[in-house]
mmCIF file with all atom_site columns, C-alpha atoms in Angstrom:
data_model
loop_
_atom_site.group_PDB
_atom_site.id
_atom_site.type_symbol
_atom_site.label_atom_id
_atom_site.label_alt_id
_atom_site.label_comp_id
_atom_site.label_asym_id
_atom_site.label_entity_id
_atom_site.label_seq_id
_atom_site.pdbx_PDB_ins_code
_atom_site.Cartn_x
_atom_site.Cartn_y
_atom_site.Cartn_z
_atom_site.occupancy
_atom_site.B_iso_or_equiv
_atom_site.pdbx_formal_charge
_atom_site.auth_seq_id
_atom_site.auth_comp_id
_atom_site.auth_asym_id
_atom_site.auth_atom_id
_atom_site.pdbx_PDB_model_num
ATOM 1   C CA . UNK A 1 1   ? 14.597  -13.279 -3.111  1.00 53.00 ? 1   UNK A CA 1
ATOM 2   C CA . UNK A 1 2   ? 10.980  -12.414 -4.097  1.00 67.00 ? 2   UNK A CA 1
ATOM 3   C CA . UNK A 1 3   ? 8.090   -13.513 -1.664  1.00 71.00 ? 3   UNK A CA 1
ATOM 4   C CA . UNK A 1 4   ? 5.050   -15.843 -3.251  1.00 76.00 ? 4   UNK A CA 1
ATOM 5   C CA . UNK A 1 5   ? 1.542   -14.614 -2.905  1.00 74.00 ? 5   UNK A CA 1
ATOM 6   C CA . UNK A 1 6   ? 1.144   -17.154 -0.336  1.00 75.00 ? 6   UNK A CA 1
ATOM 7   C CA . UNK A 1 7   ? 3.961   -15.661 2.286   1.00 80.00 ? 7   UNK A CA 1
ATOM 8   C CA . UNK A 1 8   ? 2.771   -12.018 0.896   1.00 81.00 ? 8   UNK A CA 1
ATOM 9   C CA . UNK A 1 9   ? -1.002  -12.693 2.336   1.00 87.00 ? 9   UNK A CA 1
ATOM 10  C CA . UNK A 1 10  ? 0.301   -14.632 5.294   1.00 90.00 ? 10  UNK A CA 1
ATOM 11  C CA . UNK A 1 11  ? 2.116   -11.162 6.419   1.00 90.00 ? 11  UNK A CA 1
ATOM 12  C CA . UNK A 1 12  ? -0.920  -9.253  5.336   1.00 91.00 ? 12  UNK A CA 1
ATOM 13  C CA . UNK A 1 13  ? -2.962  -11.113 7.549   1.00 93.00 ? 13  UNK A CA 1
ATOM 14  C CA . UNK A 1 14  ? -1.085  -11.268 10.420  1.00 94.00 ? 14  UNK A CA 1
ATOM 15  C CA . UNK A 1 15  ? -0.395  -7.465  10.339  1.00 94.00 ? 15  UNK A CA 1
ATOM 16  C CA . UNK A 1 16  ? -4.127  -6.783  9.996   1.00 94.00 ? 16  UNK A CA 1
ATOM 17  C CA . UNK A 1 17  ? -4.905  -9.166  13.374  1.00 96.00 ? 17  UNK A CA 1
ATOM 18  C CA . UNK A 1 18  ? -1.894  -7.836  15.452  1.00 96.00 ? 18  UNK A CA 1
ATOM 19  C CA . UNK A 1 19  ? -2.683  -4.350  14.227  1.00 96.00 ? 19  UNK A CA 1
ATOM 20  C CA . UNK A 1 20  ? -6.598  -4.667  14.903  1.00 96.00 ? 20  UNK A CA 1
ATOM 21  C CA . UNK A 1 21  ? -5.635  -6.230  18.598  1.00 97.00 ? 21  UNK A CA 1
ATOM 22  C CA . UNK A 1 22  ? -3.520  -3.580  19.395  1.00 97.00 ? 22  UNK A CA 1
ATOM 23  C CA . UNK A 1 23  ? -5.460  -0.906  18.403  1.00 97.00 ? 23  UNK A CA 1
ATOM 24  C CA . UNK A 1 24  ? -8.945  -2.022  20.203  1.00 97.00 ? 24  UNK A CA 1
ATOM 25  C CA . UNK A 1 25  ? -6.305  -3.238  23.445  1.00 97.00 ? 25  UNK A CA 1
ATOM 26  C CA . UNK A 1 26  ? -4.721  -0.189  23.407  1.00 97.00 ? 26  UNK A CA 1
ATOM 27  C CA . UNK A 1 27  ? -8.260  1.976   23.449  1.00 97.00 ? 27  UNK A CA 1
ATOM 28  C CA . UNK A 1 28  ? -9.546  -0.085  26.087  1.00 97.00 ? 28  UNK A CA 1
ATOM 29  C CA . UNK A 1 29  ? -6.181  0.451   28.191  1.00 96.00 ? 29  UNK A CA 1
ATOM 30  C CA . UNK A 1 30  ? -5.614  3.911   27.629  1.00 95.00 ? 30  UNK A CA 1
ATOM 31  C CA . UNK A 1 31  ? -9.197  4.543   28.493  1.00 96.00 ? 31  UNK A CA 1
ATOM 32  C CA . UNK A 1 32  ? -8.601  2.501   31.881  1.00 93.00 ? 32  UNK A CA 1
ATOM 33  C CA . UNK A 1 33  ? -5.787  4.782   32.644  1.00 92.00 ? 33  UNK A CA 1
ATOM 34  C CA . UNK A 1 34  ? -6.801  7.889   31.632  1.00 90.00 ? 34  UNK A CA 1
ATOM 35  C CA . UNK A 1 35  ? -9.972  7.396   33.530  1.00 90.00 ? 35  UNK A CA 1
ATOM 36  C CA . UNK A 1 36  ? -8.169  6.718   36.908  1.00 87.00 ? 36  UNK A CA 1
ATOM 37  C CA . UNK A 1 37  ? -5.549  9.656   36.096  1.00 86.00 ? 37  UNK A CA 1
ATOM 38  C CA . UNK A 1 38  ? -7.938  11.829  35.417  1.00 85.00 ? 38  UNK A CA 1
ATOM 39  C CA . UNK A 1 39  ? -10.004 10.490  38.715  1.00 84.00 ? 39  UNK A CA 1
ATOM 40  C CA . UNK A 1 40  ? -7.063  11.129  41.335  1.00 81.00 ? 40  UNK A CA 1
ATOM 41  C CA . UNK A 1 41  ? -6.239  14.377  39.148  1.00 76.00 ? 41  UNK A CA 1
ATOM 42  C CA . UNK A 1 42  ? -9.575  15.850  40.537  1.00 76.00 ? 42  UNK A CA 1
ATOM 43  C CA . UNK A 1 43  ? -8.870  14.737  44.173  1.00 76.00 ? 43  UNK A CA 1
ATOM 44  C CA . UNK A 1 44  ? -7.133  17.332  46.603  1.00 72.00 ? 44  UNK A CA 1
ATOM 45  C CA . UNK A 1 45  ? -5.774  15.307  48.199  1.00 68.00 ? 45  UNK A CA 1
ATOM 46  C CA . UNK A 1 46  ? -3.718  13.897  44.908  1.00 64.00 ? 46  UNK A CA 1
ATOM 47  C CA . UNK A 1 47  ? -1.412  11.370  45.686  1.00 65.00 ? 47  UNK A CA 1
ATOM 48  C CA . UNK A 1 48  ? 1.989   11.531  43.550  1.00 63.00 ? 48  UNK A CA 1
ATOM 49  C CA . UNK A 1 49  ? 1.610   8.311   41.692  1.00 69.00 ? 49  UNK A CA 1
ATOM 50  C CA . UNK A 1 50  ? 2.107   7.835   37.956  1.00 76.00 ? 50  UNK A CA 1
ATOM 51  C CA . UNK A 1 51  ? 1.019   4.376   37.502  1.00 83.00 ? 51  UNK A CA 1
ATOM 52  C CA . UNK A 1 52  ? -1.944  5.835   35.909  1.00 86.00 ? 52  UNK A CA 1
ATOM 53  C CA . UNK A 1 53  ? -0.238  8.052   33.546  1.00 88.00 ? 53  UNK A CA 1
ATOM 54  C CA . UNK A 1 54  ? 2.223   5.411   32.437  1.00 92.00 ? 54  UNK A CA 1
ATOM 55  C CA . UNK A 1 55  ? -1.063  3.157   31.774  1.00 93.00 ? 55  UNK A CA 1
ATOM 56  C CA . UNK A 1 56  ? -2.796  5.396   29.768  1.00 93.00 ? 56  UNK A CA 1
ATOM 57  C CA . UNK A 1 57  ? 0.478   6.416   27.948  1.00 94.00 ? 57  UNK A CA 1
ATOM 58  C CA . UNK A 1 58  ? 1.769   2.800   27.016  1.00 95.00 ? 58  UNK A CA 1
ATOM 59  C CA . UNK A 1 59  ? -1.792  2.286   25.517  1.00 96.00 ? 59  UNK A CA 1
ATOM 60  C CA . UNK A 1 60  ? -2.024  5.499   23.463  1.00 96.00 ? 60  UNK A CA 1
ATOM 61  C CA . UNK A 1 61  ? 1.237   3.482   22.433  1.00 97.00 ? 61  UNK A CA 1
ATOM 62  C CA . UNK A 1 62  ? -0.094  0.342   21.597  1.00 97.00 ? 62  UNK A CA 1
ATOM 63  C CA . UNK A 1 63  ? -3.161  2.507   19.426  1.00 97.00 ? 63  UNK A CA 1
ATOM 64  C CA . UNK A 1 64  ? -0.530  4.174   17.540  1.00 97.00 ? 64  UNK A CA 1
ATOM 65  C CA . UNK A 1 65  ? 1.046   1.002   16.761  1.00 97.00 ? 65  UNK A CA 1
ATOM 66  C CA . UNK A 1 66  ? -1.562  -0.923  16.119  1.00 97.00 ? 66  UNK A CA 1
ATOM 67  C CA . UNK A 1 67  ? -2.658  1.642   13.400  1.00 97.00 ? 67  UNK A CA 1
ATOM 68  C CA . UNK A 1 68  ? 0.430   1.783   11.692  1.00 96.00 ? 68  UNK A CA 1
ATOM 69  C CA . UNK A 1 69  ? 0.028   -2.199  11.232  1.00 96.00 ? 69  UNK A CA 1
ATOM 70  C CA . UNK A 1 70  ? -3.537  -1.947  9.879   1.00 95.00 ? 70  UNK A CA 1
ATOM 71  C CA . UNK A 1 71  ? -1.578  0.684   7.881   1.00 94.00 ? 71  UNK A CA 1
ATOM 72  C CA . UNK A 1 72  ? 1.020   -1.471  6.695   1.00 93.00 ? 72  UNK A CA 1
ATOM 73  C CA . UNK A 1 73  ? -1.660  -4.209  6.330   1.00 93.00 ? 73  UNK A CA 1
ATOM 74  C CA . UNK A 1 74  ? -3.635  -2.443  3.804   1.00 92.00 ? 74  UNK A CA 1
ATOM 75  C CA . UNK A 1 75  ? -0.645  -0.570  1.960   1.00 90.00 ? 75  UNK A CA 1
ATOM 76  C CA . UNK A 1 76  ? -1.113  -2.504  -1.465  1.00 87.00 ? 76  UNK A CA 1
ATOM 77  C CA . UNK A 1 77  ? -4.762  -1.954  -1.584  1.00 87.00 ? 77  UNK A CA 1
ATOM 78  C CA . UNK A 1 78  ? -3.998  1.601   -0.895  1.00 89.00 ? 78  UNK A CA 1
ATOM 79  C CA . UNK A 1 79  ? -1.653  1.681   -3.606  1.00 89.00 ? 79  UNK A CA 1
ATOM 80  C CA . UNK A 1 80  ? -3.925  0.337   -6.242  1.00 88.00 ? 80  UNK A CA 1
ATOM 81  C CA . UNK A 1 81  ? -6.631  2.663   -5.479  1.00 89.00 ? 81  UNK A CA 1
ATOM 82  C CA . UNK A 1 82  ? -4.390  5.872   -6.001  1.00 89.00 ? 82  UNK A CA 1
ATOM 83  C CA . UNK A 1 83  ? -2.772  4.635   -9.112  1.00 88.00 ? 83  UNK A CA 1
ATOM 84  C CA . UNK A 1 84  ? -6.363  4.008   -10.566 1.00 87.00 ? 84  UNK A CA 1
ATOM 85  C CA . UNK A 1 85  ? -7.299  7.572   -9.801  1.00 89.00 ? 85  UNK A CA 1
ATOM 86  C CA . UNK A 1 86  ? -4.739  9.479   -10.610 1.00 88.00 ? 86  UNK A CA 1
ATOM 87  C CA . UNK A 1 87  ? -3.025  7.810   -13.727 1.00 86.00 ? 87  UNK A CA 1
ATOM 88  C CA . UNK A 1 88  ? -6.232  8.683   -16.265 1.00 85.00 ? 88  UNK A CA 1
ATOM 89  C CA . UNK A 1 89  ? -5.779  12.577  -14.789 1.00 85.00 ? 89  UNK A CA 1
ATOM 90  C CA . UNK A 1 90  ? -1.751  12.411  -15.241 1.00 82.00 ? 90  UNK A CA 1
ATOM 91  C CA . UNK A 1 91  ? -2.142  10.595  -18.418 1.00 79.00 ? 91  UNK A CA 1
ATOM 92  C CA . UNK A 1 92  ? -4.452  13.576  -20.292 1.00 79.00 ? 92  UNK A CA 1
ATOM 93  C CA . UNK A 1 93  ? -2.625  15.903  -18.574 1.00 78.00 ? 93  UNK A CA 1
ATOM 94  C CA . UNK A 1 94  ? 0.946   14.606  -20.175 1.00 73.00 ? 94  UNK A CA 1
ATOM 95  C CA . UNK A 1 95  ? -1.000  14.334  -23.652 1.00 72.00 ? 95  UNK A CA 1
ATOM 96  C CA . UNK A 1 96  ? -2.079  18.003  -23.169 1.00 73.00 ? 96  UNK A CA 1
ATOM 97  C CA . UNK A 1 97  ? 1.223   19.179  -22.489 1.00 72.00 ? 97  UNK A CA 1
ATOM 98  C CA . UNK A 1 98  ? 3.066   17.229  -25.031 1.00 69.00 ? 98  UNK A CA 1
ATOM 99  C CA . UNK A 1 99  ? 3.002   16.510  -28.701 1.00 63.00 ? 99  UNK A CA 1
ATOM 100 C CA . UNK A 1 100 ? 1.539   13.572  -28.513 1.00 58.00 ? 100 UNK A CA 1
ATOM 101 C CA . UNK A 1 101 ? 3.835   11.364  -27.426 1.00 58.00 ? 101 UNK A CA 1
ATOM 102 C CA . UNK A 1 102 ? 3.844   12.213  -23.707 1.00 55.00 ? 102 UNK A CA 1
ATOM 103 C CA . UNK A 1 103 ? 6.336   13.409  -21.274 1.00 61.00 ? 103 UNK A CA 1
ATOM 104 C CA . UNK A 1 104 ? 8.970   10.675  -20.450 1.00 62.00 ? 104 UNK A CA 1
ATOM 105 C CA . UNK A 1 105 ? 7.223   8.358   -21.785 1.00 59.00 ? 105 UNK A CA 1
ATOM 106 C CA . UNK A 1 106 ? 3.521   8.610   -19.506 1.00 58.00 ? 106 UNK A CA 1
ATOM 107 C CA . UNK A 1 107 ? 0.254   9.412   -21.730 1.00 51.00 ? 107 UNK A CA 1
ATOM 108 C CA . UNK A 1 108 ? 2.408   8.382   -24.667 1.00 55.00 ? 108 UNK A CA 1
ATOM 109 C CA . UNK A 1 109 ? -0.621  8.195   -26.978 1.00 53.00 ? 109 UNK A CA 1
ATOM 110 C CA . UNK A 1 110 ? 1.266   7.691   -30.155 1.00 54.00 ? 110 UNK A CA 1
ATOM 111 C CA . UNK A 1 111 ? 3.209   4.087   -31.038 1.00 56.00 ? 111 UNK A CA 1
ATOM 112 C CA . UNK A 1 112 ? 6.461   4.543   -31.255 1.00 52.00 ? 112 UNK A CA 1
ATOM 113 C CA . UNK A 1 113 ? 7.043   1.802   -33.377 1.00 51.00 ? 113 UNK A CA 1
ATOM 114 C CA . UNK A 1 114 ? 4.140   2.353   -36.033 1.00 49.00 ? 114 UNK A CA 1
ATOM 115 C CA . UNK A 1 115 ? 5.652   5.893   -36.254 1.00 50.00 ? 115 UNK A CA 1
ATOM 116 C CA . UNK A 1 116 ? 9.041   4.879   -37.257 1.00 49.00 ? 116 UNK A CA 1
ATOM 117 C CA . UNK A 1 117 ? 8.152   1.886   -39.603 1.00 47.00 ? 117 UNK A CA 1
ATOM 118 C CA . UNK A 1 118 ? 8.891   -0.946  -37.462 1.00 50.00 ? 118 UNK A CA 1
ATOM 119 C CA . UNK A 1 119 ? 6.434   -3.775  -36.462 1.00 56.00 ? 119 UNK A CA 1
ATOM 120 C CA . UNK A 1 120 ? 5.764   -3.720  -32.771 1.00 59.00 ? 120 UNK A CA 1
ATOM 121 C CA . UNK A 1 121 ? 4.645   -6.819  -30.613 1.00 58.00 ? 121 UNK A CA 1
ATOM 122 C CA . UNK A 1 122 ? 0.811   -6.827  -30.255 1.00 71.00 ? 122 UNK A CA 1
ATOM 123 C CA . UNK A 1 123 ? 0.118   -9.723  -27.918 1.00 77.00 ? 123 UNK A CA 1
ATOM 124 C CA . UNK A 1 124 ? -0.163  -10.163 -24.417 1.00 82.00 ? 124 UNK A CA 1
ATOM 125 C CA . UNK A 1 125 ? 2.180   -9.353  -21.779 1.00 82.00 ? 125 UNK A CA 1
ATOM 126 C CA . UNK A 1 126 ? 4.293   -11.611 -19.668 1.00 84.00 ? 126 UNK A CA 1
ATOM 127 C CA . UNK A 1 127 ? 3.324   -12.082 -16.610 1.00 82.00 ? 127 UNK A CA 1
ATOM 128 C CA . UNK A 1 128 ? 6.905   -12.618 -14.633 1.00 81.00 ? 128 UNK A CA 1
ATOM 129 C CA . UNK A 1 129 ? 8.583   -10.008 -16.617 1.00 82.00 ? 129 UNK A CA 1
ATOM 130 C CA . UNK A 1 130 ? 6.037   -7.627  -18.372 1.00 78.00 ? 130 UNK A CA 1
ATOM 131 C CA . UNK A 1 131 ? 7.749   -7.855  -22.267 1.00 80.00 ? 131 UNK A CA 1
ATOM 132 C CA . UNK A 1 132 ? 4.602   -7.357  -24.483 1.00 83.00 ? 132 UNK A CA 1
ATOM 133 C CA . UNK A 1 133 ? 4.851   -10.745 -27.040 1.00 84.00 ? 133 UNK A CA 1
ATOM 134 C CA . UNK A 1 134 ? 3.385   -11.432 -30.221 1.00 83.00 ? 134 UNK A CA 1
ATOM 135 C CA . UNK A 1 135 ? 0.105   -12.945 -30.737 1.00 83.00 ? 135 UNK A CA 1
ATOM 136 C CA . UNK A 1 136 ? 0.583   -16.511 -31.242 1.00 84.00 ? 136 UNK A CA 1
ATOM 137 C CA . UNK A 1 137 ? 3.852   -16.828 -28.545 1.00 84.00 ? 137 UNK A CA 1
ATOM 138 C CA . UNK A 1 138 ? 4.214   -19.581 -26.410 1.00 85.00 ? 138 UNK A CA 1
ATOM 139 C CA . UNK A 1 139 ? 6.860   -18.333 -24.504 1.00 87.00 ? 139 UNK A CA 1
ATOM 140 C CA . UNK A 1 140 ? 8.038   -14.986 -23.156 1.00 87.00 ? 140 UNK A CA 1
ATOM 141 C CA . UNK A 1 141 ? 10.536  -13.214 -25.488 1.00 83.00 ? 141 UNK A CA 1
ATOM 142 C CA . UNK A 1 142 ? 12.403  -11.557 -22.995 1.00 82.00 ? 142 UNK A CA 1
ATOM 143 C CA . UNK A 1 143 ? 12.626  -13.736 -19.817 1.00 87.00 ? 143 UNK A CA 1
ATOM 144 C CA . UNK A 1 144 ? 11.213  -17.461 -21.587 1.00 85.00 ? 144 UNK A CA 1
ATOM 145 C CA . UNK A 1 145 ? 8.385   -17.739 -19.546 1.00 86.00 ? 145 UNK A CA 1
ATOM 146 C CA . UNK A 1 146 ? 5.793   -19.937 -20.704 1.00 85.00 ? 146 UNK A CA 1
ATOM 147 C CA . UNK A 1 147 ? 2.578   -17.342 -21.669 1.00 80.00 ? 147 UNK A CA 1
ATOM 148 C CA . UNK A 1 148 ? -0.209  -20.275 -20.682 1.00 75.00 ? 148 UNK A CA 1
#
């Protein structure tokens, strides 16, 4: 089952809030008990009591998981950035070491399909299943989409 854009930024959303809440919570209670841990830690006369530590512990917690949801949150934005700086680098680099054509297919600078003789699709792409179309097409070739 695939997920519209709608439910896609309604989870983006919500991890970014939880995430953010967690994260300044968790500073603000680790902080708390790190300060009185640290407070009865200097007193000789240190009472055995680990309330403190287990505060200060549980929100060091809640900061790591509140920055593994802004993590999550962000993931796809993450994801486009790195593709758009690496693929022009991995694309010369696959025309460098290749003939041309590219290795498995990436940096493929050469059309396969003006090289053999045989007219290729030059129209847009399909937006539900990605099959390049010809020009004037109304509908997708390979899933029936309509192209408007």
């Amino acid at each position: 089952m695939t997920r519209s854009p709608y439910d896609t930024r309604r989870s983006r959303t919500v991890l970014l809030v939880v995430g953010s809440l967690l994260l300044v919570g968790g500073a603000v209670i680790a902080y708390l008990g790190g300060r009185d841990f640290f407070a009865a830690a200097n007193m000789e006369s240190m009472d055995p009591q680990f309330g403190s530590f287990f505060t200060m512990a549980g929100g060091a917690f809640m900061v790591i998981f509140g920055i593994g949801m802004l993590n999550a949150g962000t993931l796809g934005a993450q994801s486009r950035y790195v593709a758009g700086e690496t693929m022009p680098t991995v694309k010369k680099s696959a025309e460098y070491l290749s003939d041309g054509r590219g290795i498995m297919g990436v940096g493929r600078t050469v059309d396969d399909g003006a090289a053999a003789g045989t007219q290729r699709a030059s129209g847009p792409f399909c937006r539900a299943c990605g099959t390049r179309n010809d020009e004037d097409a109304r509908f997708c070739d390979g899933c029936g989409a309509s192209m408007a």
